[in-house]
Amino acid sequence: NFPAVVFKTGGKRIAKHEGYLSISALQQKVGMLLSGSSFSDSSSVKSITSMKSVNQKELYSMGEHLLFYFVIDKCGICNQMTPIVNSVATSFHNVKFEQILSNGSHNLHTSFGVNEFPAIVFVHDGKVVGRHTGFLNKSNLKHRLKQFAISNKKTLGYTTSGKVSYLKADDKDPEKGRKIKDKNSSSQDKT
């Protein structure tokens, strides 16, 4: 996550801070470093999992490339795909990756128009630029992530494998709580 500050003494790494760091907090940490005190890693980067809902400004502040992976409990397809997503997504250093369990305690999935699981949502500069629902094999996921993170492709489109799971009927309304507009959409219509 950027910006990031790494604190070192000689060649030894002491701690790292990710996200916004005020001047006074930076001065305090440098003072601790110079006095020989130790301190732990810190972060001011928000996590989407701690939010009840999300807006475009908050997404923008989280980073340039965001990848959200939505899963539900007792989903066989999610269980097959999770190790693939975890291994591939974390290999792209410029992509902030979060896995979100959609279990009824929040409506984050509806903020992104997700009602089929597993689902991967690609967000660039605070705007949804692509989404995939259902199973995605490792090579196809790598290809889509390269398009997203390396080539900075501005739209990835919406794809599905057809193999999906659903939330129970009362939680399936895709428009309930939807907040984020798709980058290439002038309305909040389902795509």
N, CA and C of each residue as an Amber inpcrd file, in Angstrom:
protein
   573
   0.8380000  -1.1840000   0.0000000   0.0000000   0.0000000   0.0000000
   0.8750000   1.2360000   0.0000000   0.5160000   2.1940000  -0.8020000
   1.2960000   3.4030000  -0.9240000   0.4730000   4.5990000  -0.4920000
   1.0610000   5.6070000   0.0820000   2.4830000   5.7200000   0.3270000
   2.9120000   4.8170000   1.4750000   4.1790000   4.5080000   1.5010000
   4.7380000   3.6720000   2.5630000   6.0870000   4.2570000   2.9840000
   6.3670000   4.1910000   4.2750000   7.6370000   4.6530000   4.8250000
   8.2640000   3.4680000   5.5400000   9.5110000   3.1570000   5.2000000
  10.2350000   2.0810000   5.8680000  11.3010000   2.7270000   6.7370000
  11.3180000   2.3650000   8.0050000  12.2820000   2.9020000   8.9610000
  13.4040000   1.8920000   9.1330000  14.6640000   2.3490000   8.9190000
  15.8320000   1.4830000   9.0110000  16.9060000   2.1390000   9.8570000
  17.7070000   1.3050000  10.4780000  18.9260000   1.7430000  11.1340000
  20.0370000   0.9100000  10.5450000  20.9790000   1.5700000   9.8830000
  21.9990000   0.8170000   9.1430000  21.3000000   0.0230000   8.0520000
  21.4960000  -1.2560000   8.0140000  20.8210000  -2.0970000   7.0370000
  19.6530000  -2.8580000   7.6330000  19.3670000  -2.6140000   8.9150000
  18.3170000  -3.3730000   9.6010000  16.9760000  -2.6370000   9.5360000
  15.9700000  -3.3480000   9.0530000  14.6180000  -2.7890000   8.9770000
  14.0060000  -2.7970000  10.3790000  13.5000000  -1.6530000  10.8200000
  12.9000000  -1.5230000  12.1480000  11.3820000  -1.6390000  12.0650000
  10.7750000  -0.8690000  11.1860000   9.3060000  -0.8670000  11.0890000
   8.8890000  -0.2480000   9.7590000   7.6200000  -0.3810000   9.4570000
   7.0630000   0.2040000   8.2320000   5.7100000   0.8240000   8.5740000
   5.4000000   1.9300000   7.8940000   4.0730000   2.5450000   8.0090000
   3.4880000   2.6500000   6.6100000   2.2360000   2.2210000   6.4650000
   1.5390000   2.3190000   5.1830000   0.4210000   3.3420000   5.3040000
   0.2530000   4.1360000   4.2450000  -0.8230000   5.1180000   4.2200000
  -0.3690000   6.4740000   4.7110000  -1.3380000   7.3460000   4.9270000
  -1.0750000   8.7200000   5.3450000  -0.3790000   8.7460000   6.6990000
   0.6190000   9.6050000   6.8190000   1.3430000   9.7880000   8.0700000
   1.5670000  11.2850000   8.2310000   1.0290000  11.8480000   9.3130000
   1.1760000  13.2960000   9.5360000   2.6340000  13.6290000   9.8300000
   2.9750000  14.8920000   9.6510000   4.3450000  15.3590000   9.9200000
   4.7160000  15.0940000  11.3750000   3.8010000  15.3960000  12.2950000
   4.1190000  15.2030000  13.7180000   4.3180000  13.7210000  14.0420000
   3.5100000  12.8410000  13.4430000   3.6700000  11.4050000  13.6870000
   4.9820000  10.9100000  13.0880000   5.3550000  11.4230000  11.9200000
   6.6250000  11.0520000  11.3050000   7.7840000  11.5110000  12.1780000
   7.7060000  12.7630000  12.6760000   8.7630000  13.2840000  13.5490000
   8.8880000  12.4350000  14.8200000   7.7540000  12.0130000  15.3670000
   7.7670000  11.1790000  16.5680000   8.4550000   9.8480000  16.2940000
   8.1370000   9.2220000  15.1670000   8.7420000   7.9340000  14.8340000
  10.2370000   8.0700000  14.5580000  10.6390000   9.1320000  13.8680000
  12.0620000   9.3640000  13.6170000  12.7950000   9.6090000  14.9310000
  12.1630000  10.3530000  15.8350000  12.7590000  10.5750000  17.1520000
  12.9480000   9.2790000  17.9160000  11.9650000   8.4010000  17.8530000
  12.0830000   7.0990000  18.5140000  13.2040000   6.2770000  17.8860000
  13.2990000   6.3480000  16.5700000  14.3370000   5.6130000  15.8530000
  15.7260000   6.1140000  16.2490000  15.8840000   7.4300000  16.3030000
  17.1840000   8.0240000  16.6630000  17.5690000   7.7500000  18.1140000
  16.5800000   7.6100000  18.9860000  16.8780000   7.3420000  20.3990000
  17.1390000   5.8640000  20.6700000  16.9670000   5.0480000  19.6390000
  17.2120000   3.6070000  19.8060000  15.9860000   2.8280000  20.2390000
  14.8640000   3.4960000  20.4050000  13.6270000   2.8070000  20.7970000
  13.0920000   2.0160000  19.6120000  12.3690000   0.9820000  19.9270000
  11.7550000   0.2070000  18.8510000  10.2600000   0.5150000  18.8040000
   9.6840000   0.3240000  17.6540000   8.2440000   0.4870000  17.4840000
   7.8160000  -0.4680000  16.3890000   6.5340000  -0.7520000  16.3710000
   6.0360000  -1.7670000  15.4490000   5.4910000  -1.1400000  14.1650000
   5.2170000  -2.0050000  13.1980000   4.6030000  -1.5650000  11.9510000
   3.2660000  -0.9060000  12.2590000   2.8740000   0.0130000  11.4080000
   1.5960000   0.6930000  11.5900000   0.9880000   0.9750000  10.2210000
  -0.2730000   1.3280000  10.2440000  -0.9700000   1.6040000   8.9980000
  -2.1430000   2.5310000   9.2480000  -2.3630000   3.4430000   8.3060000
  -3.5720000   4.2560000   8.3390000  -4.4400000   3.9170000   7.1300000
  -4.0730000   2.8330000   6.4320000  -4.8330000   2.4140000   5.2660000
  -6.1220000   1.7670000   5.7370000  -7.2270000   2.2500000   5.2090000
  -8.5200000   1.7040000   5.5970000  -8.6930000   0.3130000   5.0230000
  -9.4830000  -0.4610000   5.7220000  -9.8840000  -1.7620000   5.2240000
 -11.3700000  -1.6950000   4.9260000 -11.7570000  -2.1840000   3.7820000
 -13.1680000  -2.1440000   3.4150000 -13.9940000  -3.0290000   4.3390000
 -13.3820000  -4.0500000   4.9130000 -14.1290000  -4.9670000   5.7750000
 -14.5860000  -4.3120000   7.0690000 -13.9930000  -3.1740000   7.4320000
 -14.4120000  -2.4820000   8.6520000 -15.5030000  -1.4480000   8.3800000
 -15.9420000  -1.3410000   7.1290000 -16.9470000  -0.3410000   6.7730000
 -18.3280000  -0.9780000   6.6330000 -19.3540000  -0.2390000   6.9980000
 -20.7370000  -0.7100000   6.8100000 -21.1830000  -0.4970000   5.3710000
 -20.7790000   0.6200000   4.7860000 -21.0240000   0.9130000   3.3780000
 -19.8010000   1.6750000   2.8820000 -19.7260000   1.8930000   1.5910000
 -18.5330000   2.5220000   1.0420000 -18.9450000   3.4870000  -0.0720000
 -18.2120000   4.5980000  -0.1570000 -18.4820000   5.5370000  -1.2500000
 -17.2280000   5.6910000  -2.1000000 -17.3680000   6.3590000  -3.2140000
 -16.2750000   6.4680000  -4.1750000 -15.0680000   7.1980000  -3.5960000
 -15.2830000   8.2200000  -2.7800000 -14.1740000   8.9590000  -2.1790000
 -13.3570000   8.0480000  -1.2580000 -14.0370000   7.2130000  -0.4700000
 -13.3220000   6.2870000   0.4120000 -12.5270000   5.2700000  -0.3930000
 -13.1170000   4.7780000  -1.4840000 -12.3990000   3.8360000  -2.3420000
 -11.1530000   4.4840000  -2.9260000 -11.2770000   5.7080000  -3.3920000
 -10.1520000   6.4230000  -3.9730000  -9.0150000   6.5560000  -2.9630000
  -9.3600000   6.8150000  -1.7070000  -8.3330000   6.9900000  -0.6740000
  -7.6550000   5.6760000  -0.2870000  -8.2410000   4.5420000  -0.6600000
  -7.6560000   3.2470000  -0.3140000  -6.5180000   2.8580000  -1.2470000
  -6.4540000   3.4460000  -2.4230000  -5.3670000   3.1300000  -3.3390000
  -5.8090000   3.1410000  -4.7830000  -4.8220000   3.0700000  -5.6820000
  -5.1040000   3.1470000  -7.1110000  -5.7220000   1.8540000  -7.6450000
  -5.1870000   0.7070000  -7.2430000  -5.6700000  -0.5900000  -7.7150000
  -6.1920000  -1.3980000  -6.5270000  -7.4790000  -1.6700000  -6.5310000
  -8.0950000  -2.4470000  -5.4640000  -8.7310000  -3.6940000  -6.0640000
  -8.5720000  -4.8010000  -5.3800000  -9.1910000  -6.0510000  -5.8030000
  -9.9640000  -6.6030000  -4.6090000 -11.2910000  -6.6820000  -4.7570000
 -12.1310000  -7.2100000  -3.6940000 -12.6650000  -8.5700000  -4.1290000
 -12.4970000  -9.5390000  -3.2540000 -12.9310000 -10.9070000  -3.5230000
 -14.0490000 -11.2370000  -2.5340000 -15.2660000 -11.3860000  -3.0470000
 -16.4430000 -11.6430000  -2.2220000 -16.7590000 -13.1360000  -2.1930000
 -16.9400000 -13.6600000  -0.9730000 -17.2930000 -15.0750000  -0.7760000
 -18.4350000 -15.1710000   0.2350000 -19.0720000 -16.3380000   0.2790000
 -20.0840000 -16.6210000   1.2950000 -19.7480000 -17.9450000   1.9670000
 -20.3290000 -18.1520000   3.1440000 -20.1480000 -19.4060000   3.8750000
 -20.7340000 -20.5660000   3.0880000 -20.1710000 -21.7320000   3.2960000
 -20.6820000 -22.9820000   2.7340000 -20.8500000 -22.9090000   1.2190000
 -19.8750000 -22.3570000   0.5510000 -19.8910000 -22.2130000  -0.9050000
 -18.7510000 -23.0520000  -1.4720000 -19.1040000 -24.1580000  -2.1050000
 -18.0900000 -25.0550000  -2.6570000 -17.2080000 -24.3930000  -3.6930000
 -17.8030000 -23.5700000  -4.5590000 -17.0380000 -22.8820000  -5.5950000
 -16.0730000 -21.8900000  -4.9540000 -16.5280000 -21.1940000  -3.9030000
 -15.6580000 -20.2530000  -3.1830000 -14.4730000 -21.0070000  -2.5740000
 -14.7390000 -22.1660000  -1.9800000 -13.6710000 -22.9580000  -1.3640000
 -12.6360000 -23.4080000  -2.3910000 -13.0810000 -23.7000000  -3.6230000
 -12.1490000 -24.0940000  -4.6840000 -11.3180000 -22.9080000  -5.1620000
 -11.9350000 -21.7610000  -5.2170000 -11.2860000 -20.6000000  -5.8220000
 -10.4300000 -19.7860000  -4.8530000 -10.7460000 -19.7890000  -3.5740000
 -10.0440000 -18.9550000  -2.5940000  -8.5280000 -19.1640000  -2.5980000
  -8.0070000 -20.3980000  -2.5990000  -6.5420000 -20.5370000  -2.6320000
  -5.9210000 -19.9580000  -3.9030000  -6.6240000 -20.0570000  -5.0180000
  -6.1300000 -19.4990000  -6.2830000  -6.0530000 -17.9780000  -6.1790000
  -7.1230000 -17.3600000  -5.7090000  -7.1650000 -15.8990000  -5.5940000
  -6.1070000 -15.4150000  -4.6070000  -5.9970000 -16.0750000  -3.4660000
  -5.0100000 -15.6580000  -2.4610000  -3.5900000 -15.7100000  -3.0070000
  -3.2540000 -16.7570000  -3.7460000  -1.8800000 -16.8780000  -4.2570000
  -1.5990000 -15.8950000  -5.3850000  -2.5520000 -15.6910000  -6.2740000
  -2.3260000 -14.8150000  -7.4230000  -2.4170000 -13.3350000  -7.0300000
  -3.4480000 -12.9660000  -6.2870000  -3.6770000 -11.5530000  -5.9660000
  -2.5590000 -10.9610000  -5.1340000  -2.0150000 -11.7140000  -4.2260000
  -0.9610000 -11.1930000  -3.3590000   0.3860000 -11.1010000  -4.0700000
   0.4950000 -11.6370000  -5.2860000   1.7530000 -11.5480000  -6.0210000
   1.8890000 -10.2350000  -6.7850000   0.8450000  -9.4270000  -6.8250000
   0.8890000  -8.1200000  -7.4860000   1.0450000  -7.0480000  -6.4110000
   2.2570000  -6.5250000  -6.2640000   2.5610000  -5.6050000  -5.1590000
   1.7960000  -4.2910000  -5.2230000   1.3470000  -3.8840000  -6.3980000
   0.6550000  -2.5920000  -6.4900000  -0.8660000  -2.7190000  -6.3820000
  -1.3540000  -3.9120000  -6.0620000  -2.7940000  -4.1340000  -5.9170000
  -3.1130000  -4.3940000  -4.4510000  -4.0060000  -3.5800000  -3.8910000
  -4.4840000  -3.8270000  -2.5190000  -5.5940000  -4.8640000  -2.6330000
  -5.4070000  -5.9810000  -1.9700000  -6.3200000  -7.1130000  -2.0670000
  -7.0340000  -7.3210000  -0.7290000  -8.3530000  -7.5060000  -0.8080000
  -9.1210000  -7.8450000   0.3900000 -10.1540000  -8.8980000   0.0510000
 -10.2650000  -9.8640000   0.9440000 -11.3110000 -10.8830000   0.8460000
 -12.4330000 -10.4870000   1.7890000 -13.6680000 -10.4990000   1.2880000
 -14.8080000 -10.0590000   2.0770000 -15.8170000 -11.1930000   2.1950000
 -16.0810000 -11.6020000   3.4250000 -17.0910000 -12.6150000   3.6860000
 -18.4460000 -11.9190000   3.7640000 -19.3250000 -12.2550000   2.8430000
 -20.6710000 -11.6700000   2.8200000 -21.5890000 -12.6120000   3.5920000
 -21.7800000 -12.2930000   4.8550000 -22.5160000 -13.1960000   5.7380000
 -23.7490000 -12.5490000   6.3630000 -24.1970000 -11.4320000   5.8190000
 -25.3820000 -10.7650000   6.3520000 -25.0800000  -9.7030000   7.3880000
 -23.8100000  -9.5650000   7.8250000 -23.4820000  -8.5630000   8.8370000
 -23.2460000  -7.1770000   8.2180000 -23.1560000  -7.1120000   6.9050000
 -22.9630000  -5.8460000   6.1920000 -23.5530000  -5.9940000   4.7930000
 -23.6270000  -4.8980000   4.0700000 -24.1430000  -4.9120000   2.6990000
 -23.0800000  -4.4800000   1.7000000 -21.8090000  -4.7450000   1.9960000
 -20.7480000  -4.3220000   1.0970000 -20.8990000  -4.9340000  -0.2940000
 -21.3600000  -6.1780000  -0.3450000 -21.5110000  -6.8140000  -1.6580000
 -22.5240000  -6.0750000  -2.5270000 -23.5830000  -5.5520000  -1.9110000
 -24.5850000  -4.8370000  -2.6960000 -24.0590000  -3.4820000  -3.1700000
 -23.0920000  -2.9060000  -2.4410000 -22.4810000  -1.6520000  -2.8760000
 -21.7880000  -1.8100000  -4.2250000 -21.3990000  -3.0310000  -4.5500000
 -20.7040000  -3.3130000  -5.8050000 -21.5700000  -4.1180000  -6.7770000
 -22.8480000  -4.2610000  -6.4770000 -23.7420000  -4.9960000  -7.3730000
 -23.4880000  -6.4850000  -7.3900000 -22.9120000  -7.0240000  -6.3240000
 -22.5880000  -8.4430000  -6.2660000 -23.7270000  -9.1960000  -5.5880000
 -24.2860000 -10.1750000  -6.2840000 -25.2820000 -11.0480000  -5.6760000
 -25.0320000 -12.5110000  -6.0390000 -23.9380000 -12.7520000  -6.7540000
 -23.5110000 -14.1040000  -7.0780000 -22.0920000 -14.2810000  -6.5580000
 -21.7920000 -15.4730000  -6.0300000 -20.5120000 -15.7060000  -5.3670000
 -19.8720000 -16.9800000  -5.8910000 -18.5420000 -17.0230000  -5.9390000
 -17.5820000 -15.9810000  -5.6080000 -17.6170000 -14.8690000  -6.6460000
 -17.1510000 -13.7000000  -6.2440000 -17.1030000 -12.5520000  -7.1510000
 -15.8170000 -11.7700000  -6.9050000 -15.2270000 -11.3260000  -7.9920000
 -14.0320000 -10.4820000  -7.9330000 -14.4080000  -9.1390000  -8.5400000
 -14.1220000  -8.0680000  -7.8070000 -14.4160000  -6.7180000  -8.2840000
 -13.0960000  -5.9630000  -8.3970000 -12.8600000  -5.3900000  -9.5780000
 -11.6570000  -4.6090000  -9.8600000 -12.0170000  -3.1270000  -9.7660000
 -11.2840000  -2.3880000  -8.9220000 -11.5430000  -0.9570000  -8.7340000
 -10.2590000  -0.1940000  -9.0420000 -10.3630000   0.7740000  -9.9510000
  -9.2200000   1.6110000 -10.3140000  -9.5790000   3.0620000 -10.0210000
  -8.7640000   3.7150000  -9.2110000  -8.9920000   5.1210000  -8.8310000
 -10.4120000   5.3590000  -8.3340000 -10.9210000   4.4640000  -7.5020000
 -12.2250000   4.6440000  -6.8750000 -13.4070000   4.2390000  -7.7220000
 -13.1650000   3.7130000  -8.9300000 -14.2730000   3.3430000  -9.8180000
 -14.1930000   1.8750000 -10.2030000 -15.3330000   1.2160000 -10.2190000
 -15.3990000  -0.1810000 -10.6320000 -15.1080000  -0.2370000 -12.1330000
 -14.0760000  -1.0210000 -12.5040000 -13.7210000  -1.1550000 -13.9210000
 -13.9500000  -2.5720000 -14.4390000 -14.2900000  -3.4940000 -13.5480000
 -14.5440000  -4.8620000 -13.9830000 -15.0310000  -5.7320000 -12.8410000
 -15.6440000  -6.8470000 -13.2370000 -16.1470000  -7.7900000 -12.2320000
 -16.2120000  -9.1690000 -12.8830000 -15.9070000 -10.1820000 -12.0910000
 -16.0810000 -11.5610000 -12.5410000 -16.8320000 -12.3090000 -11.4510000
 -17.8400000 -13.0770000 -11.8500000 -18.5480000 -13.9260000 -10.8970000
 -18.3470000 -15.3810000 -11.2910000 -18.2580000 -16.2290000 -10.2760000
 -18.0610000 -17.6540000 -10.5010000 -16.5970000 -18.0230000 -10.4960000
 -16.3470000 -19.2820000 -10.8270000 -14.9920000 -19.8160000 -10.8050000
 -14.1320000 -19.1820000 -11.8910000 -12.8780000 -18.9210000 -11.5490000
 -11.9050000 -18.3860000 -12.4940000 -10.5960000 -19.1210000 -12.2460000
 -10.0730000 -19.7790000 -13.2770000  -8.8460000 -20.5460000 -13.0590000
  -7.6390000 -19.6240000 -12.9160000  -6.5170000 -20.1980000 -12.4760000
  -5.3310000 -19.4200000 -12.1400000  -4.7940000 -18.6250000 -13.3300000
  -4.6940000 -19.2370000 -14.4990000  -4.1230000 -18.5280000 -15.6470000
  -5.0280000 -17.3740000 -16.0980000  -6.3370000 -17.5720000 -16.0830000
  -7.2450000 -16.4870000 -16.4650000  -7.2280000 -15.3510000 -15.4450000
  -7.1360000 -15.6960000 -14.1650000  -7.0480000 -14.6650000 -13.1400000
  -5.7540000 -13.8610000 -13.2990000  -4.6350000 -14.5460000 -13.5420000
  -3.3650000 -13.8400000 -13.7630000  -3.4770000 -12.8890000 -14.9550000
  -4.0900000 -13.3660000 -16.0270000  -4.2570000 -12.5450000 -17.2230000
  -5.0630000 -11.2830000 -16.9080000  -6.1740000 -11.4460000 -16.2070000
  -7.0190000 -10.2790000 -15.8780000  -6.2830000  -9.3240000 -14.9370000
  -5.5430000  -9.8700000 -13.9900000  -4.7890000  -9.0040000 -13.0760000
  -3.6720000  -8.2650000 -13.7960000  -3.0290000  -8.9000000 -14.7540000
  -2.0010000  -8.2030000 -15.5310000  -2.6190000  -7.0480000 -16.3170000
  -3.7820000  -7.2930000 -16.9150000  -4.4750000  -6.2150000 -17.6290000
  -4.7910000  -5.0680000 -16.6750000  -5.2310000  -5.4130000 -15.4920000
  -5.6720000  -4.4400000 -14.4990000  -4.4970000  -3.6830000 -13.8790000
  -3.5060000  -4.4080000 -13.3890000  -2.4500000  -3.8100000 -12.5770000
  -1.2430000  -3.3340000 -13.3690000  -0.9560000  -3.9740000 -14.4790000
   0.2650000  -3.6350000 -15.2020000  -0.0270000  -2.7410000 -16.4050000
  -1.0240000  -3.1110000 -17.2040000  -1.2950000  -2.3200000 -18.4020000
  -2.2230000  -1.1440000 -18.1070000  -2.7680000  -1.0910000 -16.8790000
  -3.6940000  -0.0210000 -16.5000000  -4.8810000   0.0870000 -17.4450000
  -5.3400000  -1.0590000 -17.9200000  -6.5070000  -1.0630000 -18.7930000
  -7.6600000  -0.4070000 -18.0430000  -8.3360000   0.5150000 -18.6790000
  -9.3600000   1.3220000 -18.0060000 -10.6960000   0.6090000 -17.8430000
 -10.9180000  -0.4710000 -18.5790000 -12.1310000  -1.2540000 -18.3700000
 -11.8340000  -2.7190000 -18.6270000 -12.3110000  -3.5500000 -17.7440000
 -12.1150000  -4.9890000 -17.8860000 -13.4040000  -5.6980000 -18.2540000
 -14.5200000  -5.0290000 -18.0740000 -15.8120000  -5.6270000 -18.3940000
 -16.2920000  -6.5800000 -17.3180000 -17.4170000  -7.2110000 -17.6120000
 -18.0700000  -8.0860000 -16.6500000 -18.1770000  -9.4750000 -17.2410000
 -17.6260000 -10.4450000 -16.5260000 -17.6230000 -11.8190000 -17.0070000
 -18.1580000 -12.7420000 -15.9290000 -18.5800000 -13.9260000 -16.3590000
 -19.0490000 -14.9380000 -15.4210000 -18.7330000 -16.3100000 -15.9780000
 -18.5310000 -17.2480000 -15.0830000 -18.3030000 -18.6260000 -15.5100000
 -19.6000000 -19.4140000 -15.5080000 -20.6560000 -18.8340000 -14.9060000
 -21.9310000 -19.5300000 -14.8120000 -22.0230000 -20.4370000 -13.6010000
 -20.8990000 -20.7490000 -12.9700000 -20.8840000 -21.5920000 -11.7710000
 -20.8490000 -20.6670000 -10.5580000 -22.0140000 -20.3770000  -9.9820000
 -22.0810000 -19.4240000  -8.8820000 -22.9520000 -19.9590000  -7.7540000
 -22.8170000 -19.3370000  -6.5860000 -23.6760000 -19.5870000  -5.4310000
 -24.3680000 -18.2800000  -5.0860000 -25.4780000 -18.3720000  -4.3640000
 -26.2560000 -17.1870000  -4.0120000 -26.4340000 -17.1040000  -2.5050000
 -26.6640000 -15.8710000  -2.0290000 -27.0930000 -15.6830000  -0.6530000
 -28.5310000 -16.1570000  -0.5420000 -28.9990000 -16.3490000   0.6830000
 -30.4050000 -16.7210000   0.8360000 -31.3010000 -15.6390000   0.2440000
 -32.5210000 -15.9830000  -0.1180000 -33.4120000 -15.1260000  -0.9120000
 -33.5720000 -13.7140000  -0.3680000 -33.6970000 -13.5140000   0.9350000
 -33.9430000 -12.1660000   1.4580000 -32.7110000 -11.2660000   1.4020000
 -31.5300000 -11.8200000   1.1190000 -30.3120000 -11.0210000   1.0230000
 -29.8390000 -10.8300000  -0.4140000 -30.6260000 -11.2510000  -1.4130000
 -30.1520000 -11.2500000  -2.7870000 -30.4110000  -9.9650000  -3.5630000
 -31.1210000  -9.0140000  -3.0300000 -31.4830000  -7.8200000  -3.7780000
 -30.2320000  -7.0260000  -4.1630000 -29.8400000  -7.0220000  -5.4590000
 -28.5960000  -6.3650000  -5.8520000 -28.6470000  -4.8490000  -5.7740000
 -29.8300000  -4.2600000  -5.7170000 -29.9200000  -2.8050000  -5.6700000
 -29.9770000  -2.2830000  -4.2350000 -30.2420000  -3.1590000  -3.2760000
 -30.3410000  -2.7600000  -1.8770000 -28.9880000  -2.2290000  -1.3900000
 -28.9360000  -0.9500000  -1.0740000 -27.7210000  -0.3610000  -0.5280000
 -26.6390000  -0.0620000  -1.5460000 -26.8990000  -0.1770000  -2.8300000
 -25.8520000   0.0250000  -3.8290000 -25.4160000   1.4870000  -3.8480000
 -24.1240000   1.7230000  -3.7550000 -23.6050000   3.0770000  -3.6630000
 -22.6290000   3.4390000  -4.7840000 -21.9050000   2.4730000  -5.3300000
 -20.8000000   2.7620000  -6.2300000 -21.2510000   2.6380000  -7.6820000
 -20.9910000   3.6730000  -8.4710000 -21.3020000   3.6110000  -9.8960000
 -20.1650000   2.9170000 -10.6260000 -20.5100000   2.1500000 -11.6340000
 -19.4930000   1.5700000 -12.4870000 -18.8300000   2.6900000 -13.2720000
 -17.5600000   2.5380000 -13.5770000 -16.7980000   3.5890000 -14.2330000
 -17.3940000   3.9960000 -15.5760000 -17.8900000   3.0510000 -16.3460000
 -18.3840000   3.3610000 -17.6830000 -19.9040000   3.3960000 -17.7490000
 -20.5410000   3.6310000 -16.6190000 -21.9910000   3.6510000 -16.5760000
 -22.4610000   5.0030000 -16.0720000 -23.4710000   5.5470000 -16.7150000
 -23.9910000   6.8420000 -16.2710000 -25.1000000   6.6710000 -15.2640000
 -25.5670000   5.4530000 -15.0880000 -26.6010000   5.1970000 -14.0880000
 -26.1730000   4.0070000 -13.2480000 -27.0070000   3.6490000 -12.2980000
 -26.6780000   2.5290000 -11.4270000 -27.3750000   1.2610000 -11.8810000
 -27.6520000   1.1370000 -13.1600000 -28.2890000  -0.0710000 -13.6800000
 -27.3800000  -1.2660000 -13.4940000 -28.0100000  -2.4260000 -13.3320000
 -27.2300000  -3.6520000 -13.2720000 -26.5840000  -3.8920000 -14.6140000
 -25.3690000  -4.4240000 -14.5790000 -24.6920000  -4.7500000 -15.8320000
 -24.5110000  -6.2220000 -15.9300000
